[in-house]
Amino acid sequence: MTSKGLTLKIAERLEEPGNILRLRLARPDGAPLPKFEAGAHLDLRLNDGKVDLWRQYSLCSDPADTGFYEIGVLLDPKTRGGSAAVHKLALPGVTFEVDGPRNHFPLAETAQKTVLFGGGIGITPMLAMARRLHALGRDFVLHYCTRSHAVTAFCQIIAHAPWKDKVVFHFDDQAVEQKLDLTRDLPAPAADTHLYVCGPQGFMDWVISGAEAAGHASANIHREYFSADVDTTGQSFEVEARRSGITVTIGPADTIAKALARAGVKVEVKCEEGVCGTCVTDVLEGTPDHRDKFLTDDEREEGTMICACCSRSCSSKLVLDI
């Protein structure tokens, strides 16, 4: 279920280890919130006059609870303004514009075995998934990887969870045998075994490539990137916005979304890194040069969609249905 245009207040602000804020959001009048499915996220508008951004944060609360939403926000040292704004603005009682919940990371609830891999702040959607899988009585394990116990957030939540015995902690500063070992910790590939991966890009790429090398089908390896190092530069090309009757040139350091916006054709953009899917636009002609982390391999091969915030063109011209 998706709901747009919510106004939610910060009902609780908790400091977790590792520069992570755990925020509980609720309606100002206390009314129930729209239901969400495990893996969903919220789009939060961050506006204090100096910044005006939309950023996406995975829900870590119990999908069965409609009284509040809970998210975790890391103060990222490489922040482009979003995480710093949340840590500054998200004070008890303050209200935010919220879109969602939206879900691009859905849980296969009928899987016979599920293995969750959360790296750092990537644990947040895994908590909601663990809660849901436990409620369904499914077989699962959650591997939680951080630099050390001292910077591991949500320990108290896990310690009091009825599924705490399903969680395996891996700390980088501990003995080698305690660290995540894909040859040991990946399950055997099977049609009804599903893997979920979320965390820093390097961690995710390592787990995903290891799982593929071990024989897991790409369709059974589910992933959600919070951010990505994306190269948006390249050779110039043309983009025709067919329904708008506008054609623009995308320069070597420009993006499709920005060039179209200057010409009066608005493409909604939120993450600007090709991870949230907000800017996905249909391609009518031409060959996209995909730079995003959102589309699946099958969707990329079809070539009928493009993330306009970061991707480019392999052909001299793209025609978009906009």
GROMACS .gro file of C-alpha atoms in nm:
model
  322
    1MET     CA    1   0.000   0.000   0.000
    2THR     CA    2   0.129   0.347  -0.085
    3SER     CA    3   0.016   0.674   0.064
    4LYS     CA    4   0.136   1.016  -0.041
    5GLY     CA    5   0.138   1.349   0.129
    6LEU     CA    6   0.158   1.240   0.492
    7THR     CA    7   0.259   1.486   0.759
    8LEU     CA    8   0.428   1.301   1.044
    9LYS     CA    9   0.586   1.421   1.366
   10ILE     CA   10   0.891   1.292   1.547
   11ALA     CA   11   0.737   1.105   1.839
   12GLU     CA   12   1.070   0.977   1.970
   13ARG     CA   13   1.438   1.039   1.898
   14LEU     CA   14   1.690   0.786   2.024
   15GLU     CA   15   2.066   0.794   1.984
   16GLU     CA   16   2.206   0.458   1.878
   17PRO     CA   17   2.577   0.364   1.865
   18GLY     CA   18   2.768   0.445   1.548
   19ASN     CA   19   2.621   0.794   1.491
   20ILE     CA   20   2.280   0.648   1.411
   21LEU     CA   21   1.950   0.810   1.502
   22ARG     CA   22   1.649   0.588   1.560
   23LEU     CA   23   1.341   0.796   1.483
   24ARG     CA   24   0.982   0.709   1.556
   25LEU     CA   25   0.730   0.894   1.338
   26ALA     CA   26   0.356   0.915   1.401
   27ARG     CA   27   0.055   1.115   1.294
   28PRO     CA   28   0.012   1.432   1.501
   29ASP     CA   29  -0.342   1.320   1.592
   30GLY     CA   30  -0.233   0.966   1.681
   31ALA     CA   31  -0.445   0.804   1.407
   32PRO     CA   32  -0.329   0.476   1.255
   33LEU     CA   33  -0.078   0.489   0.971
   34PRO     CA   34  -0.105   0.312   0.634
   35LYS     CA   35   0.016  -0.045   0.651
   36PHE     CA   36   0.349  -0.134   0.494
   37GLU     CA   37   0.527  -0.449   0.384
   38ALA     CA   38   0.874  -0.550   0.502
   39GLY     CA   39   1.140  -0.388   0.284
   40ALA     CA   40   0.947  -0.063   0.236
   41HIS     CA   41   1.091   0.284   0.280
   42LEU     CA   42   0.974   0.640   0.340
   43ASP     CA   43   1.065   0.948   0.136
   44LEU     CA   44   1.139   1.226   0.384
   45ARG     CA   45   1.148   1.592   0.282
   46LEU     CA   46   1.427   1.783   0.454
   47ASN     CA   47   1.375   2.157   0.436
   48ASP     CA   48   1.521   2.419   0.665
   49GLY     CA   49   1.577   2.704   0.421
   50LYS     CA   50   1.939   2.608   0.351
   51VAL     CA   51   1.857   2.264   0.213
   52ASP     CA   52   1.550   2.128   0.040
   53LEU     CA   53   1.601   1.758  -0.026
   54TRP     CA   54   1.410   1.433  -0.046
   55ARG     CA   55   1.585   1.131   0.100
   56GLN     CA   56   1.479   0.767   0.139
   57TYR     CA   57   1.496   0.571   0.467
   58SER     CA   58   1.402   0.207   0.515
   59LEU     CA   59   1.140   0.118   0.773
   60CYS     CA   60   1.276  -0.100   1.052
   61SER     CA   61   0.962  -0.122   1.264
   62ASP     CA   62   0.714  -0.410   1.276
   63PRO     CA   63   0.489  -0.416   0.966
   64ALA     CA   64   0.208  -0.534   1.195
   65ASP     CA   65   0.218  -0.208   1.397
   66THR     CA   66   0.024   0.084   1.246
   67GLY     CA   67   0.076   0.320   1.540
   68PHE     CA   68   0.414   0.450   1.423
   69TYR     CA   69   0.692   0.412   1.168
   70GLU     CA   70   1.053   0.375   1.275
   71ILE     CA   71   1.365   0.450   1.070
   72GLY     CA   72   1.738   0.460   1.138
   73VAL     CA   73   1.958   0.738   0.995
   74LEU     CA   74   2.337   0.722   0.988
   75LEU     CA   75   2.526   1.053   1.007
   76ASP     CA   76   2.727   0.977   0.695
   77PRO     CA   77   3.069   1.149   0.680
   78LYS     CA   78   3.021   1.163   0.300
   79THR     CA   79   2.677   1.321   0.337
   80ARG     CA   80   2.543   1.531   0.049
   81GLY     CA   81   2.333   1.714   0.307
   82GLY     CA   82   2.057   1.463   0.378
   83SER     CA   83   2.180   1.273   0.681
   84ALA     CA   84   2.322   1.589   0.841
   85ALA     CA   85   1.985   1.759   0.793
   86VAL     CA   86   1.799   1.471   0.957
   87HIS     CA   87   2.030   1.473   1.259
   88LYS     CA   88   1.984   1.849   1.289
   89LEU     CA   89   1.611   1.880   1.220
   90ALA     CA   90   1.455   1.563   1.360
   91LEU     CA   91   1.373   1.685   1.709
   92PRO     CA   92   1.078   1.555   1.914
   93GLY     CA   93   0.756   1.723   1.799
   94VAL     CA   94   0.891   1.849   1.467
   95THR     CA   95   0.680   1.753   1.163
   96PHE     CA   96   0.798   1.637   0.821
   97GLU     CA   97   0.642   1.590   0.480
   98VAL     CA   98   0.655   1.220   0.398
   99ASP     CA   99   0.579   1.019   0.086
  100GLY     CA  100   0.523   0.646   0.111
  101PRO     CA  101   0.556   0.384   0.226
  102ARG     CA  102   0.695   0.254  -0.104
  103ASN     CA  103   0.854  -0.085  -0.155
  104HIS     CA  104   1.123  -0.166  -0.412
  105PHE     CA  105   1.273  -0.437  -0.188
  106PRO     CA  106   0.981  -0.675  -0.124
  107LEU     CA  107   1.010  -0.990   0.080
  108ALA     CA  108   0.931  -1.327  -0.080
  109GLU     CA  109   0.714  -1.444   0.207
  110THR     CA  110   0.666  -1.798   0.076
  111ALA     CA  111   1.039  -1.880   0.052
  112GLN     CA  112   1.141  -2.198   0.230
  113LYS     CA  113   1.466  -2.039   0.349
  114THR     CA  114   1.565  -1.673   0.373
  115VAL     CA  115   1.909  -1.534   0.454
  116LEU     CA  116   1.942  -1.163   0.534
  117PHE     CA  117   2.274  -0.976   0.507
  118GLY     CA  118   2.283  -0.632   0.670
  119GLY     CA  119   2.598  -0.421   0.665
  120GLY     CA  120   2.601  -0.124   0.902
  121ILE     CA  121   2.294   0.094   0.853
  122GLY     CA  122   2.179  -0.164   0.597
  123ILE     CA  123   2.038  -0.355   0.894
  124THR     CA  124   1.725  -0.134   0.898
  125PRO     CA  125   1.510  -0.312   0.636
  126MET     CA  126   1.637  -0.645   0.768
  127LEU     CA  127   1.481  -0.577   1.108
  128ALA     CA  128   1.138  -0.537   0.951
  129MET     CA  129   1.198  -0.851   0.745
  130ALA     CA  130   1.305  -1.051   1.051
  131ARG     CA  131   0.992  -0.944   1.235
  132ARG     CA  132   0.771  -1.045   0.945
  133LEU     CA  133   0.945  -1.377   0.884
  134HIS     CA  134   0.917  -1.464   1.253
  135ALA     CA  135   0.546  -1.381   1.249
  136LEU     CA  136   0.504  -1.612   0.949
  137GLY     CA  137   0.702  -1.890   1.115
  138ARG     CA  138   0.955  -1.899   0.829
  139ASP     CA  139   1.309  -2.038   0.835
  140PHE     CA  140   1.557  -1.749   0.826
  141VAL     CA  141   1.890  -1.620   0.954
  142LEU     CA  142   2.013  -1.261   0.977
  143HIS     CA  143   2.384  -1.183   0.938
  144TYR     CA  144   2.460  -0.839   1.085
  145CYS     CA  145   2.803  -0.698   0.994
  146THR     CA  146   2.960  -0.390   1.154
  147ARG     CA  147   3.309  -0.256   1.228
  148SER     CA  148   3.288  -0.337   1.599
  149HIS     CA  149   3.041  -0.408   1.879
  150ALA     CA  150   3.087  -0.052   2.005
  151VAL     CA  151   2.929   0.095   1.688
  152THR     CA  152   2.655  -0.165   1.644
  153ALA     CA  153   2.310  -0.005   1.654
  154PHE     CA  154   1.978  -0.170   1.746
  155CYS     CA  155   2.141  -0.421   1.984
  156GLN     CA  156   1.873  -0.366   2.246
  157ILE     CA  157   1.595  -0.427   1.994
  158ILE     CA  158   1.759  -0.751   1.885
  159ALA     CA  159   1.837  -0.862   2.241
  160HIS     CA  160   1.467  -0.845   2.333
  161ALA     CA  161   1.332  -0.987   2.007
  162PRO     CA  162   1.175  -1.335   2.006
  163TRP     CA  163   1.392  -1.407   1.699
  164LYS     CA  164   1.723  -1.303   1.858
  165ASP     CA  165   1.863  -1.655   1.816
  166LYS     CA  166   1.832  -1.609   1.438
  167VAL     CA  167   2.086  -1.322   1.438
  168VAL     CA  168   2.459  -1.377   1.382
  169PHE     CA  169   2.685  -1.078   1.455
  170HIS     CA  170   3.006  -1.022   1.260
  171PHE     CA  171   3.253  -0.755   1.376
  172ASP     CA  172   3.551  -0.647   1.167
  173ASP     CA  173   3.773  -0.605   1.475
  174GLN     CA  174   3.717  -0.960   1.602
  175ALA     CA  175   3.884  -1.291   1.518
  176VAL     CA  176   3.882  -1.404   1.156
  177GLU     CA  177   3.649  -1.695   1.227
  178GLN     CA  178   3.391  -1.451   1.367
  179LYS     CA  179   3.379  -1.241   1.050
  180LEU     CA  180   3.133  -1.304   0.769
  181ASP     CA  181   3.264  -1.589   0.555
  182LEU     CA  182   3.062  -1.637   0.238
  183THR     CA  183   3.194  -1.988   0.180
  184ARG     CA  184   3.055  -2.079   0.521
  185ASP     CA  185   2.759  -1.845   0.565
  186LEU     CA  186   2.590  -1.861   0.226
  187PRO     CA  187   2.326  -2.134   0.205
  188ALA     CA  188   2.325  -2.385  -0.077
  189PRO     CA  189   2.156  -2.250  -0.389
  190ALA     CA  190   1.795  -2.361  -0.429
  191ALA     CA  191   1.488  -2.238  -0.613
  192ASP     CA  192   1.309  -2.163  -0.284
  193THR     CA  193   1.607  -2.000  -0.107
  194HIS     CA  194   1.620  -1.620  -0.118
  195LEU     CA  195   1.896  -1.379  -0.016
  196TYR     CA  196   1.857  -1.013   0.081
  197VAL     CA  197   2.149  -0.769   0.088
  198CYS     CA  198   2.166  -0.409   0.209
  199GLY     CA  199   2.453  -0.190   0.327
  200PRO     CA  200   2.751   0.005   0.190
  201GLN     CA  201   2.812  -0.043  -0.181
  202GLY     CA  202   3.141  -0.234  -0.137
  203PHE     CA  203   2.983  -0.476   0.110
  204MET     CA  204   2.683  -0.532  -0.116
  205ASP     CA  205   2.888  -0.586  -0.430
  206TRP     CA  206   3.104  -0.841  -0.244
  207VAL     CA  207   2.808  -1.040  -0.109
  208ILE     CA  208   2.617  -1.028  -0.438
  209SER     CA  209   2.915  -1.137  -0.649
  210GLY     CA  210   2.994  -1.412  -0.397
  211ALA     CA  211   2.636  -1.536  -0.407
  212GLU     CA  212   2.630  -1.538  -0.787
  213ALA     CA  213   2.963  -1.722  -0.798
  214ALA     CA  214   2.819  -1.980  -0.558
  215GLY     CA  215   2.537  -2.050  -0.801
  216HIS     CA  216   2.247  -1.846  -0.660
  217ALA     CA  217   2.009  -1.722  -0.927
  218SER     CA  218   2.016  -1.347  -0.978
  219ALA     CA  219   1.638  -1.336  -0.932
  220ASN     CA  220   1.682  -1.482  -0.580
  221ILE     CA  221   1.944  -1.225  -0.475
  222HIS     CA  222   1.748  -0.919  -0.365
  223ARG     CA  223   1.930  -0.593  -0.308
  224GLU     CA  224   1.869  -0.236  -0.200
  225TYR     CA  225   2.133   0.033  -0.224
  226PHE     CA  226   2.110   0.332   0.011
  227SER     CA  227   2.364   0.522  -0.195
  228ALA     CA  228   2.598   0.456  -0.483
  229ASP     CA  229   2.912   0.598  -0.637
  230VAL     CA  230   2.775   0.680  -0.979
  231ASP     CA  231   2.956   0.830  -1.277
  232THR     CA  232   2.711   1.051  -1.466
  233THR     CA  233   2.963   1.186  -1.718
  234GLY     CA  234   3.013   1.081  -2.080
  235GLN     CA  235   2.976   1.182  -2.444
  236SER     CA  236   2.702   1.425  -2.546
  237PHE     CA  237   2.374   1.289  -2.682
  238GLU     CA  238   2.023   1.410  -2.759
  239VAL     CA  239   1.705   1.337  -2.568
  240GLU     CA  240   1.362   1.390  -2.717
  241ALA     CA  241   1.075   1.421  -2.469
  242ARG     CA  242   0.812   1.306  -2.720
  243ARG     CA  243   0.491   1.396  -2.536
  244SER     CA  244   0.633   1.735  -2.441
  245GLY     CA  245   0.766   1.809  -2.790
  246ILE     CA  246   1.105   1.908  -2.651
  247THR     CA  247   1.453   1.794  -2.762
  248VAL     CA  248   1.762   1.874  -2.553
  249THR     CA  249   2.132   1.800  -2.572
  250ILE     CA  250   2.286   1.626  -2.270
  251GLY     CA  251   2.640   1.754  -2.228
  252PRO     CA  252   2.938   1.555  -2.095
  253ALA     CA  253   2.878   1.666  -1.734
  254ASP     CA  254   2.499   1.706  -1.750
  255THR     CA  255   2.214   1.469  -1.663
  256ILE     CA  256   1.894   1.394  -1.849
  257ALA     CA  257   1.676   1.514  -1.562
  258LYS     CA  258   1.860   1.845  -1.521
  259ALA     CA  259   1.869   1.922  -1.893
  260LEU     CA  260   1.499   1.848  -1.932
  261ALA     CA  261   1.415   2.060  -1.626
  262ARG     CA  262   1.593   2.359  -1.777
  263ALA     CA  263   1.377   2.313  -2.087
  264GLY     CA  264   1.061   2.306  -1.878
  265VAL     CA  265   1.008   1.929  -1.870
  266LYS     CA  266   0.997   1.814  -1.510
  267VAL     CA  267   1.123   1.471  -1.411
  268GLU     CA  268   1.073   1.404  -1.042
  269VAL     CA  269   1.410   1.332  -0.881
  270LYS     CA  270   1.485   1.245  -0.520
  271CYS     CA  271   1.804   1.045  -0.457
  272GLU     CA  272   2.012   1.172  -0.756
  273GLU     CA  273   2.217   0.849  -0.738
  274GLY     CA  274   2.000   0.599  -0.924
  275VAL     CA  275   1.894   0.404  -0.615
  276CYS     CA  276   1.535   0.508  -0.539
  277GLY     CA  277   1.356   0.469  -0.873
  278THR     CA  278   1.162   0.796  -0.850
  279CYS     CA  279   1.294   0.923  -1.185
  280VAL     CA  280   1.241   0.605  -1.388
  281THR     CA  281   1.114   0.703  -1.733
  282ASP     CA  282   0.998   0.489  -2.027
  283VAL     CA  283   1.230   0.470  -2.329
  284LEU     CA  284   1.062   0.467  -2.673
  285GLU     CA  285   1.374   0.467  -2.892
  286GLY     CA  286   1.749   0.442  -2.841
  287THR     CA  287   1.979   0.238  -2.620
  288PRO     CA  288   2.021   0.345  -2.256
  289ASP     CA  289   2.361   0.344  -2.086
  290HIS     CA  290   2.247   0.234  -1.742
  291ARG     CA  291   2.441   0.383  -1.450
  292ASP     CA  292   2.184   0.317  -1.178
  293LYS     CA  293   2.158   0.058  -0.900
  294PHE     CA  294   1.779   0.040  -0.915
  295LEU     CA  295   1.677  -0.149  -1.228
  296THR     CA  296   1.714  -0.526  -1.238
  297ASP     CA  297   1.941  -0.700  -1.489
  298ASP     CA  298   1.634  -0.811  -1.686
  299GLU     CA  299   1.495  -0.456  -1.696
  300ARG     CA  300   1.829  -0.325  -1.819
  301GLU     CA  301   1.843  -0.584  -2.095
  302GLU     CA  302   1.491  -0.488  -2.208
  303GLY     CA  303   1.609  -0.129  -2.248
  304THR     CA  304   1.260   0.015  -2.205
  305MET     CA  305   1.329   0.220  -1.891
  306ILE     CA  306   1.597   0.459  -1.770
  307CYS     CA  307   1.686   0.636  -1.446
  308ALA     CA  308   1.696   0.995  -1.570
  309CYS     CA  309   1.893   1.125  -1.271
  310CYS     CA  310   2.217   0.946  -1.361
  311SER     CA  311   2.204   0.720  -1.667
  312ARG     CA  312   2.311   0.820  -2.016
  313SER     CA  313   2.281   0.687  -2.373
  314CYS     CA  314   2.481   0.441  -2.582
  315SER     CA  315   2.307   0.575  -2.892
  316SER     CA  316   2.326   0.929  -3.028
  317LYS     CA  317   1.963   0.990  -2.932
  318LEU     CA  318   1.708   0.867  -2.680
  319VAL     CA  319   1.335   0.919  -2.716
  320LEU     CA  320   1.152   0.923  -2.382
  321ASP     CA  321   0.781   0.892  -2.315
  322ILE     CA  322   0.744   1.214  -2.126
   0.00000   0.00000   0.00000
